[in-house]
Tab-separated table of C-alpha atoms in Angstrom:
chain	number	residue	atom	x	y	z
A	37	MET	CA	-14.694	19.162	33.129
A	38	ALA	CA	-13.046	21.704	35.404
A	39	LYS	CA	-10.235	23.846	34.084
A	40	THR	CA	-6.861	23.017	35.551
A	41	ALA	CA	-3.864	25.305	35.935
A	42	TYR	CA	-0.990	23.698	34.097
A	43	PRO	CA	2.678	24.718	34.281
A	44	GLU	CA	3.774	27.000	31.429
A	45	ALA	CA	6.685	26.056	29.210
A	46	LYS	CA	9.480	28.655	28.996
A	47	ASN	CA	10.428	27.690	25.445
A	48	PRO	CA	8.749	26.028	22.441
A	49	LEU	CA	8.089	22.303	22.783
A	50	ILE	CA	10.768	20.065	21.279
A	51	LEU	CA	8.874	17.443	19.256
A	52	ARG	CA	10.143	14.412	17.360
A	53	PHE	CA	9.061	14.814	13.735
A	54	HIS	CA	9.602	11.146	12.791
A	55	ARG	CA	7.586	10.007	15.802
A	56	LEU	CA	4.741	12.362	14.888
A	57	MET	CA	4.931	11.177	11.285
A	58	ASP	CA	4.534	7.592	12.463
A	59	ALA	CA	1.559	8.481	14.647
A	60	PHE	CA	-0.143	10.350	11.788
A	61	ALA	CA	0.367	7.362	9.465
A	62	LYS	CA	-1.031	4.814	11.942
A	63	SER	CA	-3.965	6.828	13.250
A	64	ASP	CA	-7.159	5.309	11.830
A	65	ASP	CA	-10.628	4.155	12.854
A	66	GLU	CA	-9.196	1.457	15.141
A	67	ARG	CA	-6.232	3.337	16.654
A	68	ASP	CA	-6.265	6.642	18.537
A	69	PHE	CA	-3.232	8.841	19.197
A	70	TYR	CA	-3.092	11.972	21.343
A	71	LEU	CA	-0.554	14.783	21.690
A	72	ASP	CA	-0.041	16.445	25.058
A	73	ARG	CA	0.067	20.210	24.630
A	74	ILE	CA	1.926	20.853	27.919
A	75	GLU	CA	5.088	18.764	27.385
A	76	GLY	CA	4.612	17.266	23.918
A	77	PHE	CA	4.504	13.547	24.690
A	78	LEU	CA	2.362	11.182	22.631
A	79	LEU	CA	-0.253	8.675	23.815
A	80	PHE	CA	-1.421	5.575	21.984
A	81	ILE	CA	-4.719	4.140	23.203
A	82	ASP	CA	-3.896	0.455	23.121
A	83	LEU	CA	-7.146	-1.487	23.554
A	84	ASP	CA	-5.161	-4.594	24.503
A	85	LYS	CA	-4.429	-3.041	27.883
A	86	SER	CA	-6.378	-4.186	30.927
A	87	GLN	CA	-9.856	-2.842	31.513
A	88	GLU	CA	-8.696	-1.185	34.725
A	89	GLU	CA	-6.007	0.783	32.907
A	90	LEU	CA	-8.482	1.840	30.219
A	91	ASP	CA	-10.995	3.017	32.832
A	92	THR	CA	-8.311	5.039	34.613
A	93	LEU	CA	-7.299	6.661	31.333
A	94	GLU	CA	-10.918	7.526	30.590
A	95	LYS	CA	-11.188	9.362	33.918
A	96	GLU	CA	-8.030	11.307	33.051
A	97	PHE	CA	-9.581	12.437	29.757
A	98	LEU	CA	-12.786	13.445	31.516
A	99	ASN	CA	-10.915	15.539	34.080
A	100	HIS	CA	-8.156	16.968	31.866
A	101	GLY	CA	-9.451	16.558	28.337
A	102	ASP	CA	-8.286	20.062	27.357
A	103	ARG	CA	-4.700	18.916	27.768
A	104	TYR	CA	-4.740	16.361	24.944
A	105	PHE	CA	-5.325	16.809	21.218
A	106	LEU	CA	-6.568	13.867	19.141
A	107	ILE	CA	-4.315	13.313	16.129
A	108	PRO	CA	-6.367	13.285	12.901
A	109	LYS	CA	-7.156	9.982	11.220
A	110	MET	CA	-5.571	8.847	7.991
A	111	THR	CA	-8.821	8.451	6.083
A	112	PHE	CA	-9.249	6.811	2.704
A	113	TYR	CA	-9.569	10.282	1.181
A	114	GLU	CA	-6.293	11.440	2.787
A	115	SER	CA	-4.359	8.351	1.675
A	116	LYS	CA	-5.793	8.630	-1.829
A	117	LYS	CA	-4.747	12.287	-1.971
A	118	PHE	CA	-1.187	11.308	-1.024
A	119	MET	CA	-0.979	8.660	-3.739
A	120	GLU	CA	-2.612	10.696	-6.500
A	121	GLY	CA	-0.415	13.689	-5.685
A	122	PHE	CA	2.697	11.561	-6.065
A	123	VAL	CA	1.563	10.031	-9.368
A	124	ASN	CA	0.616	13.374	-10.902
A	125	GLU	CA	3.712	15.262	-9.718
A	126	LYS	CA	6.570	12.754	-9.624
A	127	VAL	CA	5.804	9.884	-12.030
A	128	TYR	CA	6.752	10.676	-15.642
A	129	ASP	CA	6.513	7.304	-17.382
A	130	ILE	CA	3.063	7.022	-18.981
A	131	ASP	CA	2.708	3.255	-18.495
A	132	THR	CA	3.755	3.464	-14.846
A	133	LYS	CA	1.399	6.362	-14.222
A	134	GLU	CA	-1.579	4.520	-15.738
A	135	LYS	CA	-0.806	1.395	-13.716
A	136	LEU	CA	-0.567	3.328	-10.432
A	137	LEU	CA	-3.800	5.230	-11.090
A	138	GLU	CA	-5.495	1.893	-11.753
A	139	ILE	CA	-4.158	0.527	-8.449
A	140	ILE	CA	-5.385	3.582	-6.513
A	141	GLN	CA	-8.952	2.877	-7.673
A	142	SER	CA	-8.806	-0.791	-6.635
A	143	LYS	CA	-9.341	-2.501	-3.278
A	144	GLU	CA	-6.516	-2.381	-0.709
A	145	ALA	CA	-5.055	0.508	-2.654
A	146	ARG	CA	-2.410	1.471	-0.058
A	147	GLU	CA	-0.873	-1.996	0.178
A	148	ASN	CA	-0.941	-2.662	-3.583
A	149	PHE	CA	0.447	0.820	-4.223
A	150	LEU	CA	3.406	0.212	-1.891
A	151	GLU	CA	4.034	-3.238	-3.354
A	152	PHE	CA	4.264	-1.760	-6.843
A	153	ILE	CA	6.507	1.093	-5.661
A	154	TYR	CA	8.929	-1.270	-3.904
A	155	ASP	CA	9.144	-3.301	-7.128
A	156	HIS	CA	10.396	-0.195	-8.974
A	157	LEU	CA	13.465	1.256	-7.261
A	158	ASN	CA	13.539	4.365	-9.438
A	159	GLU	CA	10.075	5.297	-8.125
A	160	LEU	CA	10.765	4.219	-4.530
A	161	GLU	CA	13.297	6.952	-3.791
A	162	LYS	CA	10.984	9.620	-5.229
A	163	TRP	CA	8.055	8.278	-3.212
A	164	GLN	CA	9.960	8.336	0.101
A	165	GLN	CA	11.040	11.927	-0.445
A	166	PHE	CA	7.534	12.980	-1.505
A	167	TYR	CA	5.938	11.214	1.484
A	168	VAL	CA	8.239	12.961	3.977
A	169	GLU	CA	7.648	16.390	2.434
A	170	ARG	CA	3.858	16.046	2.369
A	171	SER	CA	3.743	14.557	5.871
A	172	ARG	CA	5.781	17.463	7.190
A	173	ILE	CA	3.377	19.990	5.692
A	174	ARG	CA	0.367	18.092	7.063
A	175	ILE	CA	1.822	17.944	10.591
A	176	ILE	CA	2.848	21.606	10.607
A	177	GLU	CA	-0.639	22.650	9.459
A	178	TRP	CA	-2.246	20.656	12.279
A	179	LEU	CA	0.113	22.031	14.968
A	180	ARG	CA	-0.474	25.564	13.749
A	181	SER	CA	-4.243	25.067	13.849
A	182	HIS	CA	-3.941	24.320	17.603
A	183	GLN	CA	-1.570	27.256	18.235
A	184	ILE	CA	1.189	25.001	19.566
A	185	GLN	CA	4.634	26.602	19.832
A	186	PHE	CA	7.113	23.952	18.731
A	187	VAL	CA	10.326	22.997	16.975
A	188	PHE	CA	11.311	19.645	15.499
A	189	GLU	CA	14.240	18.040	17.275
A	190	GLU	CA	15.556	16.737	13.934
A	191	ASP	CA	15.965	20.365	12.754
A	192	LEU	CA	18.129	21.489	15.686
A	193	ASP	CA	21.911	21.780	15.477
A	194	PHE	CA	22.433	21.561	19.228
A	195	THR	CA	24.424	18.922	21.021
A	196	LYS	CA	22.660	15.994	22.617
A	197	GLY	CA	23.459	17.259	26.107
A	198	LEU	CA	22.097	20.746	25.433
A	199	ILE	CA	18.788	19.434	24.051
A	200	GLU	CA	18.352	17.242	27.133
A	201	LYS	CA	19.004	20.277	29.343
A	202	LEU	CA	16.270	22.192	27.505
A	203	LYS	CA	13.845	19.335	28.109
A	204	LYS	CA	14.757	19.000	31.764
A	205	ASN	CA	14.415	22.748	32.481
A	206	LEU	CA	11.292	23.281	30.373
A	207	PHE	CA	9.344	24.950	33.203
A	208	ASP	CA	12.264	26.576	35.058
A	209	SER	CA	12.711	30.336	34.964
A	210	LYS	CA	16.305	30.404	36.180
A	211	VAL	CA	18.646	28.476	33.905
A	212	SER	CA	22.298	28.511	32.891
A	213	ARG	CA	23.650	30.733	30.136
A	214	ASP	CA	23.887	28.006	27.544
A	215	VAL	CA	20.278	26.978	28.143
A	216	SER	CA	19.147	30.595	27.986
A	217	ALA	CA	20.956	31.145	24.664
A	218	ALA	CA	19.476	27.917	23.310
A	219	ARG	CA	15.982	29.091	24.290
A	220	GLU	CA	16.447	32.247	22.267
A	221	ALA	CA	17.658	30.247	19.278
A	222	ILE	CA	14.724	27.822	19.264
A	223	GLY	CA	12.357	30.764	19.784
A	224	ILE	CA	13.589	32.191	16.476
A	225	LYS	CA	13.435	28.740	14.899
A	226	CYS	CA	9.823	28.354	16.035
A	227	LYS	CA	8.759	31.381	13.997
A	228	THR	CA	9.907	29.722	10.769
A	229	TYR	CA	7.226	27.016	11.189
A	230	TYR	CA	4.570	29.726	11.171
A	231	SER	CA	5.857	31.352	7.974
A	232	ASN	CA	4.327	30.845	4.543
A	233	GLU	CA	7.460	29.077	3.339
A	234	ALA	CA	6.911	26.282	5.885
A	235	LEU	CA	3.770	25.221	4.036
A	236	ASN	CA	5.003	26.137	0.553
A	237	PRO	CA	8.716	25.304	0.405
A	238	ARG	CA	10.387	26.941	-2.571
A	239	PRO	CA	13.344	25.545	-4.472
A	240	LYS	CA	16.603	27.356	-3.795
A	241	ARG	CA	17.684	29.774	-6.506
A	242	GLY	CA	21.136	30.477	-7.861
A	243	ARG	CA	24.013	28.255	-8.766
A	244	PRO	CA	23.734	24.754	-7.344
A	245	PRO	CA	26.323	23.869	-4.702
A	246	LYS	CA	29.375	21.821	-5.579
A	247	GLN	CA	28.962	18.089	-5.394
A	248	VAL	CA	30.596	16.986	-2.167
A	249	ALA	CA	30.844	13.411	-1.009
A	250	LYS	CA	27.992	12.859	1.421
A	251	VAL	CA	29.151	11.680	4.824
A	252	GLU	CA	26.712	9.385	6.588
A	253	LEU	CA	26.449	10.453	10.221
A	254	GLU	CA	24.800	8.373	12.877
A	255	PRO	CA	21.701	10.306	13.982
A	256	GLN	CA	21.803	11.370	17.609
A	257	VAL	CA	18.769	10.534	19.690
A	258	THR	CA	18.151	12.262	22.987
A	259	VAL	CA	16.446	10.802	26.013
A	260	ASP	CA	12.737	11.473	26.545
A	261	ILE	CA	12.410	13.689	29.622
A	262	TYR	CA	8.884	14.392	30.878
A	263	THR	CA	8.121	15.701	34.353
A	264	THR	CA	4.331	16.128	34.310
A	265	VAL	CA	3.085	12.818	32.889
A	266	PRO	CA	0.007	11.667	34.876
A	267	ALA	CA	0.301	8.197	36.387
A	268	SER	CA	-2.817	7.040	34.539
A	269	THR	CA	-1.258	7.741	31.122
A	270	ARG	CA	2.231	6.271	31.622
A	271	HIS	CA	1.201	2.850	30.334
A	272	PHE	CA	0.015	4.456	27.079
A	273	LEU	CA	3.102	6.518	26.224
A	274	PHE	CA	4.005	6.219	22.538
A	275	SER	CA	7.788	6.515	22.291
A	276	PRO	CA	9.263	4.374	19.482
A	277	GLU	CA	12.902	5.047	18.650
A	278	ILE	CA	12.657	6.192	15.022
A	279	THR	CA	15.856	7.716	13.668
A	280	SER	CA	14.987	7.964	9.979
A	281	ALA	CA	11.944	8.813	7.907
A	282	ALA	CA	12.551	5.601	5.941
A	283	ASP	CA	11.548	3.640	9.063
A	284	VAL	CA	8.041	5.092	8.839
A	285	THR	CA	5.791	3.245	6.445
A	286	PHE	CA	2.681	4.395	4.621
A	287	SER	CA	1.208	0.943	5.084
A	288	SER	CA	-1.931	0.494	7.160
A	289	ARG	CA	-1.206	-3.201	7.704
A	290	TYR	CA	2.422	-3.142	8.893
A	291	ASP	CA	3.913	-1.044	11.690
A	292	SER	CA	7.386	-0.571	10.190
A	293	GLU	CA	9.214	-0.701	6.890
A	294	ALA	CA	11.086	-3.805	8.066
A	295	GLU	CA	7.795	-5.704	8.426
A	296	LEU	CA	6.651	-4.474	5.026
A	297	LEU	CA	9.871	-5.609	3.341
A	298	ALA	CA	9.647	-8.984	5.055
A	299	SER	CA	6.145	-9.472	3.667
A	300	LEU	CA	7.276	-8.463	0.175
A	301	ARG	CA	10.197	-10.887	0.254
A	302	GLY	CA	7.803	-13.657	1.175
A	303	SER	CA	5.454	-12.907	-1.703
A	304	ALA	CA	5.639	-14.564	-5.122
A	305	ARG	CA	6.629	-11.429	-6.968
A	306	VAL	CA	9.381	-10.148	-4.681
A	307	LYS	CA	11.644	-12.899	-3.422
A	308	VAL	CA	14.700	-10.867	-2.466
A	309	ASP	CA	15.434	-7.329	-1.445
A	310	GLU	CA	15.948	-5.357	-4.654
A	311	LYS	CA	18.631	-3.167	-3.109
A	312	LEU	CA	20.728	-6.134	-2.002
A	313	GLN	CA	20.259	-7.803	-5.362
A	314	ALA	CA	21.524	-4.732	-7.236
A	315	LEU	CA	24.524	-4.568	-4.919
A	316	SER	CA	25.376	-8.245	-5.421
A	317	GLU	CA	25.196	-7.819	-9.215
A	318	ARG	CA	27.673	-4.968	-9.041
A	319	LEU	CA	30.035	-7.014	-6.887
A	320	GLU	CA	29.810	-9.910	-9.326
A	321	SER	CA	30.724	-7.651	-12.252
A	322	LEU	CA	33.721	-6.330	-10.289
A	323	ARG	CA	34.882	-9.896	-9.597
A	324	HIS	CA	34.622	-10.704	-13.326
A	325	ILE	CA	36.739	-7.684	-14.259
A	326	SER	CA	39.372	-8.490	-11.620
A	327	SER	CA	39.629	-12.114	-12.837
A	328	ARG	CA	40.216	-10.954	-16.424
A	329	LEU	CA	42.949	-8.592	-15.231
A	330	ALA	CA	44.566	-11.458	-13.322
A	331	ASP	CA	44.598	-13.598	-16.497
A	332	LEU	CA	46.393	-10.837	-18.389
A	333	LYS	CA	49.061	-10.602	-15.672
A	334	GLU	CA	49.703	-14.366	-15.837
A	335	VAL	CA	50.571	-14.121	-19.552
A	336	GLY	CA	53.726	-12.212	-18.593
A	337	PRO	CA	55.356	-8.940	-19.701
A	338	GLY	CA	54.214	-7.877	-23.107
A	339	GLY	CA	51.562	-10.541	-23.082
A	340	GLU	CA	48.758	-8.043	-23.191
A	341	GLY	CA	50.093	-6.531	-26.427
A	342	LYS	CA	50.506	-9.990	-27.963
A	343	LEU	CA	46.970	-10.949	-27.086
A	344	ILE	CA	45.636	-7.753	-28.593
A	345	ARG	CA	47.690	-8.186	-31.829
A	346	ALA	CA	46.627	-11.831	-32.143
A	347	ALA	CA	43.007	-10.898	-31.679
A	348	VAL	CA	43.302	-8.114	-34.297
A	349	THR	CA	45.053	-10.432	-36.815
A	350	LEU	CA	42.449	-13.151	-36.362
A	351	GLU	CA	39.690	-10.626	-36.806
A	352	GLU	CA	41.282	-9.247	-40.028
A	353	GLU	CA	41.710	-12.745	-41.524
A	354	THR	CA	38.110	-13.604	-40.705
A	355	GLU	CA	36.912	-10.388	-42.318
A	356	GLU	CA	39.048	-11.065	-45.455
A	357	VAL	CA	37.668	-14.607	-45.892
A	358	GLU	CA	34.143	-13.366	-45.398
A	359	GLU	CA	34.765	-10.551	-47.881
A	360	LYS	CA	36.026	-12.976	-50.602
A	361	LYS	CA	33.173	-15.303	-49.952
A	362	GLY	CA	30.760	-12.453	-50.196
A	363	ILE	CA	32.203	-11.303	-53.571
A	364	MET	CA	31.982	-14.803	-55.058
A	365	GLU	CA	28.407	-15.111	-53.957
A	366	VAL	CA	27.577	-11.822	-55.660
A	367	VAL	CA	29.393	-12.722	-58.923
A	368	LYS	CA	27.808	-16.146	-58.964
A	369	GLY	CA	24.430	-14.508	-58.906
A	370	PHE	CA	25.166	-12.620	-62.142
A	371	LEU	CA	26.838	-15.455	-64.116
A	372	PRO	CA	24.602	-17.401	-66.565
A	373	LYS	CA	23.714	-20.880	-65.547
A	374	LYS	CA	24.845	-23.923	-67.608
A	375	ARG	CA	22.323	-24.985	-70.158
A	376	GLY	CA	21.558	-28.675	-70.113
A	377	LYS	CA	20.602	-30.718	-73.215
A	378	ALA	CA	16.947	-30.837	-73.953
A	379	LYS	CA	15.488	-34.151	-73.031
A	380	PRO	CA	13.950	-35.898	-76.160
A	381	SER	CA	10.436	-37.172	-76.206
A	382	PRO	CA	9.831	-41.005	-76.088
A	383	ALA	CA	8.973	-41.216	-79.853
A	384	GLU	CA	12.105	-39.318	-80.825
A	385	ASP	CA	14.158	-41.413	-78.482
A	386	LYS	CA	12.873	-44.610	-80.115
A	387	GLU	CA	13.620	-43.311	-83.613
A	388	VAL	CA	17.144	-42.365	-82.659
A	389	LYS	CA	17.800	-45.793	-81.170
A	390	GLU	CA	16.482	-47.508	-84.370
A	391	THR	CA	18.753	-45.395	-86.568
A	392	VAL	CA	21.753	-46.231	-84.397
A	393	ARG	CA	20.910	-49.952	-84.571
A	394	LYS	CA	20.706	-49.895	-88.396
A	395	ALA	CA	23.893	-47.940	-88.590
A	396	LYS	CA	25.669	-50.493	-86.476
A	397	THR	CA	24.413	-53.457	-88.577
A	398	VAL	CA	27.240	-54.444	-91.016
A	399	THR	CA	26.556	-56.608	-94.055
A	400	PRO	CA	29.239	-59.275	-94.243
A	401	ILE	CA	31.312	-59.342	-97.515
A	402	LYS	CA	31.096	-62.618	-99.334
A	403	ARG	CA	34.316	-63.670	-101.083
A	404	LYS	CA	34.287	-65.886	-104.186
A	405	LYS	CA	36.149	-69.125	-103.921
A	406	ARG	CA	39.066	-69.471	-106.373
A	407	GLY	CA	39.062	-72.527	-108.520
A	408	LYS	CA	41.893	-74.970	-108.529
A	409	SER	CA	44.265	-74.724	-111.322
């Protein structure tokens, strides 16, 4: 493989972090991804391409192999380290932690892990943040190991037009003032990725900032501008439009979060999107409250006070009746029970009946007949 003289970039490469994150997540034993060190474009070796295209690409690697860096594979050990790190650092519930550790040791750990996480919304947000932070550190470490000068496009505060100018004039020495000033700025920004804080981010000290309503801005996406892409590699360019880290999934089976959510909704355990379900429940509660307020308005002026007084009166009467009933029950428990007459035995009963019979028998009085005078 002969060494080739490549054009030299006049500023650090502008790389898409979310696109790199996706490539790092999908790279495995069956899929190969490469990063071009001259312009920063990505290649995905799609084996479904024609044999002619694959042969042409192979010749390009043989002749200019020093231009491309193979992106490391997401091995079972790497994925396990991600999951265990999250459980040990971010999961505080003991039962949840034990369940997740059990899942990590089982078969298809990545898919079962994600399914469990998406079933628990309180853990999902923490997992997404953790996954982005760890992926960022992993990518920065790999780029630093290959001595690549770079900045992430998502970290730049430039306008869309200025970033596209930087890409277009990457190899030009003579540029306009705004491009020259932007080159100096991203040169300073590039040094921050090689600092110790880039690999060990520290929490900010001091008083926390005031809570300000977060304004959702539509992320700006610039056009991919490459001027030195070999013809043999153009069919293998990897350029998905990923605008958010949430679009990148940890799954090895699905290519996007949308596909993962669709599979979860089709499963027996997750029938609907949990986020939409929570939102619908809130809307339903708001409708219930508004209907109750409407009923109060229909009663008329002063109706609300009457309803409240009636409810209070009814409640007091109910409490008074219950209180009296409760007192009687208590007193009844202390009062002596009525004593019933002792039931006589059969012999005694017979004797009593015989006495009564004799007592009732009356001897008739015989009168003497008077003689006739």
